[in-house]
mmCIF file with all atom_site columns, C-alpha atoms in Angstrom:
data_model
loop_
_atom_site.group_PDB
_atom_site.id
_atom_site.type_symbol
_atom_site.label_atom_id
_atom_site.label_alt_id
_atom_site.label_comp_id
_atom_site.label_asym_id
_atom_site.label_entity_id
_atom_site.label_seq_id
_atom_site.pdbx_PDB_ins_code
_atom_site.Cartn_x
_atom_site.Cartn_y
_atom_site.Cartn_z
_atom_site.occupancy
_atom_site.B_iso_or_equiv
_atom_site.pdbx_formal_charge
_atom_site.auth_seq_id
_atom_site.auth_comp_id
_atom_site.auth_asym_id
_atom_site.auth_atom_id
_atom_site.pdbx_PDB_model_num
ATOM 1   C CA . UNK A 1 1   ? 0.000  0.000  0.000   1.00 0.00 ? 1   UNK A CA 1
ATOM 2   C CA . UNK A 1 2   ? 2.820  2.388  0.773   1.00 0.00 ? 2   UNK A CA 1
ATOM 3   C CA . UNK A 1 3   ? 4.207  2.069  -2.794  1.00 0.00 ? 3   UNK A CA 1
ATOM 4   C CA . UNK A 1 4   ? 0.755  2.704  -4.282  1.00 0.00 ? 4   UNK A CA 1
ATOM 5   C CA . UNK A 1 5   ? 0.457  6.055  -2.490  1.00 0.00 ? 5   UNK A CA 1
ATOM 6   C CA . UNK A 1 6   ? 4.097  7.054  -3.006  1.00 0.00 ? 6   UNK A CA 1
ATOM 7   C CA . UNK A 1 7   ? 5.540  9.382  -5.679  1.00 0.00 ? 7   UNK A CA 1
ATOM 8   C CA . UNK A 1 8   ? 6.878  6.372  -7.622  1.00 0.00 ? 8   UNK A CA 1
ATOM 9   C CA . UNK A 1 9   ? 3.623  6.220  -9.638  1.00 0.00 ? 9   UNK A CA 1
ATOM 10  C CA . UNK A 1 10  ? 3.651  9.876  -10.688 1.00 0.00 ? 10  UNK A CA 1
ATOM 11  C CA . UNK A 1 11  ? 4.854  11.032 -14.105 1.00 0.00 ? 11  UNK A CA 1
ATOM 12  C CA . UNK A 1 12  ? 8.545  11.973 -14.055 1.00 0.00 ? 12  UNK A CA 1
ATOM 13  C CA . UNK A 1 13  ? 9.024  15.682 -13.488 1.00 0.00 ? 13  UNK A CA 1
ATOM 14  C CA . UNK A 1 14  ? 10.763 17.662 -16.248 1.00 0.00 ? 14  UNK A CA 1
ATOM 15  C CA . UNK A 1 15  ? 14.377 18.342 -15.318 1.00 0.00 ? 15  UNK A CA 1
ATOM 16  C CA . UNK A 1 16  ? 16.376 21.495 -15.860 1.00 0.00 ? 16  UNK A CA 1
ATOM 17  C CA . UNK A 1 17  ? 19.757 19.736 -15.764 1.00 0.00 ? 17  UNK A CA 1
ATOM 18  C CA . UNK A 1 18  ? 20.393 16.630 -17.873 1.00 0.00 ? 18  UNK A CA 1
ATOM 19  C CA . UNK A 1 19  ? 23.582 14.764 -16.995 1.00 0.00 ? 19  UNK A CA 1
ATOM 20  C CA . UNK A 1 20  ? 25.496 12.390 -19.294 1.00 0.00 ? 20  UNK A CA 1
ATOM 21  C CA . UNK A 1 21  ? 23.937 9.357  -17.561 1.00 0.00 ? 21  UNK A CA 1
ATOM 22  C CA . UNK A 1 22  ? 20.463 10.722 -18.427 1.00 0.00 ? 22  UNK A CA 1
ATOM 23  C CA . UNK A 1 23  ? 21.129 10.858 -22.197 1.00 0.00 ? 23  UNK A CA 1
ATOM 24  C CA . UNK A 1 24  ? 19.209 8.347  -24.303 1.00 0.00 ? 24  UNK A CA 1
ATOM 25  C CA . UNK A 1 25  ? 21.276 6.431  -26.880 1.00 0.00 ? 25  UNK A CA 1
ATOM 26  C CA . UNK A 1 26  ? 19.241 6.110  -30.081 1.00 0.00 ? 26  UNK A CA 1
ATOM 27  C CA . UNK A 1 27  ? 21.751 4.076  -32.110 1.00 0.00 ? 27  UNK A CA 1
ATOM 28  C CA . UNK A 1 28  ? 22.140 0.323  -32.109 1.00 0.00 ? 28  UNK A CA 1
ATOM 29  C CA . UNK A 1 29  ? 24.872 -0.943 -29.730 1.00 0.00 ? 29  UNK A CA 1
ATOM 30  C CA . UNK A 1 30  ? 26.984 -2.179 -32.660 1.00 0.00 ? 30  UNK A CA 1
ATOM 31  C CA . UNK A 1 31  ? 26.748 1.123  -34.572 1.00 0.00 ? 31  UNK A CA 1
ATOM 32  C CA . UNK A 1 32  ? 29.816 3.284  -35.159 1.00 0.00 ? 32  UNK A CA 1
ATOM 33  C CA . UNK A 1 33  ? 27.568 6.348  -34.928 1.00 0.00 ? 33  UNK A CA 1
ATOM 34  C CA . UNK A 1 34  ? 26.264 7.478  -31.536 1.00 0.00 ? 34  UNK A CA 1
ATOM 35  C CA . UNK A 1 35  ? 23.129 9.635  -31.406 1.00 0.00 ? 35  UNK A CA 1
ATOM 36  C CA . UNK A 1 36  ? 22.468 10.660 -27.807 1.00 0.00 ? 36  UNK A CA 1
ATOM 37  C CA . UNK A 1 37  ? 19.185 12.435 -27.178 1.00 0.00 ? 37  UNK A CA 1
ATOM 38  C CA . UNK A 1 38  ? 19.046 15.088 -24.485 1.00 0.00 ? 38  UNK A CA 1
ATOM 39  C CA . UNK A 1 39  ? 15.732 14.303 -22.801 1.00 0.00 ? 39  UNK A CA 1
ATOM 40  C CA . UNK A 1 40  ? 14.404 15.893 -19.619 1.00 0.00 ? 40  UNK A CA 1
ATOM 41  C CA . UNK A 1 41  ? 11.069 14.014 -19.213 1.00 0.00 ? 41  UNK A CA 1
ATOM 42  C CA . UNK A 1 42  ? 9.072  16.945 -20.592 1.00 0.00 ? 42  UNK A CA 1
ATOM 43  C CA . UNK A 1 43  ? 5.607  16.007 -21.786 1.00 0.00 ? 43  UNK A CA 1
ATOM 44  C CA . UNK A 1 44  ? 5.545  18.674 -24.532 1.00 0.00 ? 44  UNK A CA 1
ATOM 45  C CA . UNK A 1 45  ? 8.586  17.423 -26.501 1.00 0.00 ? 45  UNK A CA 1
ATOM 46  C CA . UNK A 1 46  ? 8.458  20.165 -29.150 1.00 0.00 ? 46  UNK A CA 1
ATOM 47  C CA . UNK A 1 47  ? 12.206 20.228 -29.773 1.00 0.00 ? 47  UNK A CA 1
ATOM 48  C CA . UNK A 1 48  ? 14.718 17.399 -30.064 1.00 0.00 ? 48  UNK A CA 1
ATOM 49  C CA . UNK A 1 49  ? 18.415 17.864 -29.303 1.00 0.00 ? 49  UNK A CA 1
ATOM 50  C CA . UNK A 1 50  ? 21.156 15.360 -30.133 1.00 0.00 ? 50  UNK A CA 1
ATOM 51  C CA . UNK A 1 51  ? 24.827 14.951 -29.296 1.00 0.00 ? 51  UNK A CA 1
ATOM 52  C CA . UNK A 1 52  ? 26.247 12.996 -32.228 1.00 0.00 ? 52  UNK A CA 1
ATOM 53  C CA . UNK A 1 53  ? 29.559 11.131 -32.418 1.00 0.00 ? 53  UNK A CA 1
ATOM 54  C CA . UNK A 1 54  ? 30.794 9.589  -35.670 1.00 0.00 ? 54  UNK A CA 1
ATOM 55  C CA . UNK A 1 55  ? 33.703 7.174  -35.446 1.00 0.00 ? 55  UNK A CA 1
ATOM 56  C CA . UNK A 1 56  ? 36.327 7.360  -38.236 1.00 0.00 ? 56  UNK A CA 1
ATOM 57  C CA . UNK A 1 57  ? 34.947 6.433  -41.665 1.00 0.00 ? 57  UNK A CA 1
ATOM 58  C CA . UNK A 1 58  ? 31.386 5.868  -40.405 1.00 0.00 ? 58  UNK A CA 1
ATOM 59  C CA . UNK A 1 59  ? 27.961 7.013  -41.547 1.00 0.00 ? 59  UNK A CA 1
ATOM 60  C CA . UNK A 1 60  ? 24.293 7.032  -40.673 1.00 0.00 ? 60  UNK A CA 1
ATOM 61  C CA . UNK A 1 61  ? 22.000 4.652  -42.470 1.00 0.00 ? 61  UNK A CA 1
ATOM 62  C CA . UNK A 1 62  ? 21.529 5.466  -46.123 1.00 0.00 ? 62  UNK A CA 1
ATOM 63  C CA . UNK A 1 63  ? 19.011 8.189  -46.965 1.00 0.00 ? 63  UNK A CA 1
ATOM 64  C CA . UNK A 1 64  ? 17.190 9.022  -43.744 1.00 0.00 ? 64  UNK A CA 1
ATOM 65  C CA . UNK A 1 65  ? 13.987 11.028 -44.274 1.00 0.00 ? 65  UNK A CA 1
ATOM 66  C CA . UNK A 1 66  ? 11.521 12.293 -41.698 1.00 0.00 ? 66  UNK A CA 1
ATOM 67  C CA . UNK A 1 67  ? 9.184  15.204 -41.158 1.00 0.00 ? 67  UNK A CA 1
ATOM 68  C CA . UNK A 1 68  ? 10.697 18.483 -39.971 1.00 0.00 ? 68  UNK A CA 1
ATOM 69  C CA . UNK A 1 69  ? 13.774 20.636 -39.945 1.00 0.00 ? 69  UNK A CA 1
ATOM 70  C CA . UNK A 1 70  ? 17.229 20.003 -38.497 1.00 0.00 ? 70  UNK A CA 1
ATOM 71  C CA . UNK A 1 71  ? 19.922 22.475 -37.544 1.00 0.00 ? 71  UNK A CA 1
ATOM 72  C CA . UNK A 1 72  ? 23.394 21.478 -36.383 1.00 0.00 ? 72  UNK A CA 1
ATOM 73  C CA . UNK A 1 73  ? 27.001 22.521 -35.875 1.00 0.00 ? 73  UNK A CA 1
ATOM 74  C CA . UNK A 1 74  ? 30.159 20.451 -36.329 1.00 0.00 ? 74  UNK A CA 1
ATOM 75  C CA . UNK A 1 75  ? 32.079 20.894 -33.074 1.00 0.00 ? 75  UNK A CA 1
ATOM 76  C CA . UNK A 1 76  ? 34.932 18.534 -33.965 1.00 0.00 ? 76  UNK A CA 1
ATOM 77  C CA . UNK A 1 77  ? 36.155 16.990 -37.201 1.00 0.00 ? 77  UNK A CA 1
ATOM 78  C CA . UNK A 1 78  ? 34.490 17.011 -40.625 1.00 0.00 ? 78  UNK A CA 1
ATOM 79  C CA . UNK A 1 79  ? 31.287 15.573 -42.035 1.00 0.00 ? 79  UNK A CA 1
ATOM 80  C CA . UNK A 1 80  ? 29.832 15.035 -45.480 1.00 0.00 ? 80  UNK A CA 1
ATOM 81  C CA . UNK A 1 81  ? 26.097 15.574 -45.685 1.00 0.00 ? 81  UNK A CA 1
ATOM 82  C CA . UNK A 1 82  ? 24.443 14.017 -48.702 1.00 0.00 ? 82  UNK A CA 1
ATOM 83  C CA . UNK A 1 83  ? 20.984 15.463 -49.378 1.00 0.00 ? 83  UNK A CA 1
ATOM 84  C CA . UNK A 1 84  ? 19.314 13.687 -52.257 1.00 0.00 ? 84  UNK A CA 1
ATOM 85  C CA . UNK A 1 85  ? 22.043 13.831 -54.955 1.00 0.00 ? 85  UNK A CA 1
ATOM 86  C CA . UNK A 1 86  ? 24.053 16.802 -53.570 1.00 0.00 ? 86  UNK A CA 1
ATOM 87  C CA . UNK A 1 87  ? 26.961 16.416 -51.122 1.00 0.00 ? 87  UNK A CA 1
ATOM 88  C CA . UNK A 1 88  ? 28.220 19.140 -48.768 1.00 0.00 ? 88  UNK A CA 1
ATOM 89  C CA . UNK A 1 89  ? 31.516 19.079 -46.833 1.00 0.00 ? 89  UNK A CA 1
ATOM 90  C CA . UNK A 1 90  ? 31.326 20.734 -43.426 1.00 0.00 ? 90  UNK A CA 1
ATOM 91  C CA . UNK A 1 91  ? 34.389 21.516 -41.365 1.00 0.00 ? 91  UNK A CA 1
ATOM 92  C CA . UNK A 1 92  ? 34.655 22.208 -37.640 1.00 0.00 ? 92  UNK A CA 1
ATOM 93  C CA . UNK A 1 93  ? 32.480 25.228 -36.660 1.00 0.00 ? 93  UNK A CA 1
ATOM 94  C CA . UNK A 1 94  ? 30.368 24.975 -39.850 1.00 0.00 ? 94  UNK A CA 1
ATOM 95  C CA . UNK A 1 95  ? 26.613 24.679 -39.373 1.00 0.00 ? 95  UNK A CA 1
ATOM 96  C CA . UNK A 1 96  ? 23.779 23.287 -41.478 1.00 0.00 ? 96  UNK A CA 1
ATOM 97  C CA . UNK A 1 97  ? 20.021 23.738 -41.821 1.00 0.00 ? 97  UNK A CA 1
ATOM 98  C CA . UNK A 1 98  ? 18.134 21.031 -43.694 1.00 0.00 ? 98  UNK A CA 1
ATOM 99  C CA . UNK A 1 99  ? 14.581 20.099 -44.584 1.00 0.00 ? 99  UNK A CA 1
ATOM 100 C CA . UNK A 1 100 ? 14.591 16.535 -43.282 1.00 0.00 ? 100 UNK A CA 1
ATOM 101 C CA . UNK A 1 101 ? 11.838 15.385 -45.624 1.00 0.00 ? 101 UNK A CA 1
ATOM 102 C CA . UNK A 1 102 ? 14.607 15.219 -48.250 1.00 0.00 ? 102 UNK A CA 1
ATOM 103 C CA . UNK A 1 103 ? 16.575 11.944 -47.969 1.00 0.00 ? 103 UNK A CA 1
ATOM 104 C CA . UNK A 1 104 ? 19.921 12.619 -46.247 1.00 0.00 ? 104 UNK A CA 1
ATOM 105 C CA . UNK A 1 105 ? 22.995 10.803 -44.978 1.00 0.00 ? 105 UNK A CA 1
ATOM 106 C CA . UNK A 1 106 ? 25.798 11.941 -42.642 1.00 0.00 ? 106 UNK A CA 1
ATOM 107 C CA . UNK A 1 107 ? 29.285 10.559 -43.378 1.00 0.00 ? 107 UNK A CA 1
ATOM 108 C CA . UNK A 1 108 ? 32.548 10.975 -41.486 1.00 0.00 ? 108 UNK A CA 1
ATOM 109 C CA . UNK A 1 109 ? 35.117 10.583 -44.291 1.00 0.00 ? 109 UNK A CA 1
ATOM 110 C CA . UNK A 1 110 ? 38.156 11.036 -42.027 1.00 0.00 ? 110 UNK A CA 1
ATOM 111 C CA . UNK A 1 111 ? 40.395 8.916  -39.805 1.00 0.00 ? 111 UNK A CA 1
ATOM 112 C CA . UNK A 1 112 ? 39.368 11.031 -36.776 1.00 0.00 ? 112 UNK A CA 1
ATOM 113 C CA . UNK A 1 113 ? 36.223 11.316 -34.675 1.00 0.00 ? 113 UNK A CA 1
ATOM 114 C CA . UNK A 1 114 ? 33.547 13.819 -35.717 1.00 0.00 ? 114 UNK A CA 1
ATOM 115 C CA . UNK A 1 115 ? 31.165 15.397 -33.206 1.00 0.00 ? 115 UNK A CA 1
ATOM 116 C CA . UNK A 1 116 ? 28.005 17.331 -34.013 1.00 0.00 ? 116 UNK A CA 1
ATOM 117 C CA . UNK A 1 117 ? 25.332 18.957 -31.889 1.00 0.00 ? 117 UNK A CA 1
ATOM 118 C CA . UNK A 1 118 ? 21.933 19.252 -33.527 1.00 0.00 ? 118 UNK A CA 1
ATOM 119 C CA . UNK A 1 119 ? 18.346 20.257 -32.890 1.00 0.00 ? 119 UNK A CA 1
ATOM 120 C CA . UNK A 1 120 ? 15.315 19.075 -34.774 1.00 0.00 ? 120 UNK A CA 1
ATOM 121 C CA . UNK A 1 121 ? 11.641 19.729 -34.819 1.00 0.00 ? 121 UNK A CA 1
ATOM 122 C CA . UNK A 1 122 ? 9.259  18.112 -34.380 1.00 0.00 ? 122 UNK A CA 1
ATOM 123 C CA . UNK A 1 123 ? 10.606 15.534 -31.977 1.00 0.00 ? 123 UNK A CA 1
ATOM 124 C CA . UNK A 1 124 ? 10.455 12.332 -33.987 1.00 0.00 ? 124 UNK A CA 1
ATOM 125 C CA . UNK A 1 125 ? 12.757 10.122 -31.886 1.00 0.00 ? 125 UNK A CA 1
#
């Protein structure tokens, strides 16, 4: 009875601070690309935010497409972004804005790690 009336049954409260242990890994365990979602238990979920890590010579699955818009910045390394048939090379500190309905792929063509931070709307993950 004590558990039934305790706070354990309530919806999680939205957090202000999200620590590394609270990040949600969206990639498969065997993937060479890590997509960590910053999630604070908010029920509105209007905006998604990812911390992305691409191991050397890795890429996302071929031609991802989903509703919305994505904005990101390369904070370390380089990335190729292929949108439909056009490819863009982004260097460290370059940013991108894409309509995610268009099929796209992210590729790390280097022997070093690439890191990107990105936001997308609506939250589709």
